[in-house]
Amino acid sequence: MAFKDMSCSKRCENCGNPFYRDKRNTRAYWQKAKFCSRECFGAFDARRKVDTRLPFEQDFLRWFSKGDGCWEWIGAIDRDGYGIFSYAGKTYRAHRIAMQLDGRDPGDMMACHHCDNPVCVRPDHLFAGTNADNMQDMVAKGRNPNRFGANNPNFKHGRTAREHCNG
């Protein structure tokens, strides 16, 4: 107890345990001290953030604006171009949350876009489907590129893959 000043003590605002002034700290530091450790401050701060957090749906609704066309997500975007929503340490794809809040949970299925706009979260632009359903939707709209022959990115300019490898 060489560094402790037993005459100066406070109660931790998180755990309620007494803590003492370390003489190595300045008087100004001691006057501001509220917690016995960094762990107690972290626990207190995490609880404060949970207490002041908006409800899930209300927090989600502030990341887009409703209009006549697509409701475009203005929050974070993932590498595939889809909106992402983080809440309480978990990250979700925004269009899936939009379907869930509309009462149509896609579950294990994909949340697909009729509008082909990956940042759209308008529930009536979304449908639950398999990958095959999504591909059929793409073909029906004429959005599938012709990937045969020279249009295929793996095309070797008239040579087969075997001829290309053998020189």
Phi, psi and omega in degrees: 000028184296328185260356183271140173254100187293343181282342180251108177222156177223167174258133179296133181288346179263303187261344179083358179285148177287146171224155190244155180286132173269125185296345177285343179271149180287163179296322178297320178297315182296322181296330180271344185297131181233347187230150182281340182202169176294326179298317179294321176297316179300316179295318179297315182295319179297317179295320178298318180295321178294319182293330183261359182290140175293154173299154186310304184296318181295321178294320179297315185295342182276358184259012174203162176239142181277144178206198181282322182263225178292146172263098188277134179289129180252003179276206182293151181236138178276179186293342178270358178093005180268146177292141176236144184234126178249136179211127177053041175084002178245147180245136183230156170280130189299322183291331176291319178295321179300318178294318180297317180291339176275357179090013180238074181294120181289345179058235181279352182275168177279150171263107187258156181255125170291328185275352181058029178246105187297340179266003179283134177237018178286120187303324181282356173266358185245149174214151178272134180196172176274175176298322178298319177299318180295319179292321177296322177297318179297314181295318181299330180271357181073026182265004179271123180286151175286111185252026181257148176062229185294342179279350179281130181297343179265007182296135185254034176055055174089350180256144177286166179299323181294316178296323181295318181290326183273359172101000000 
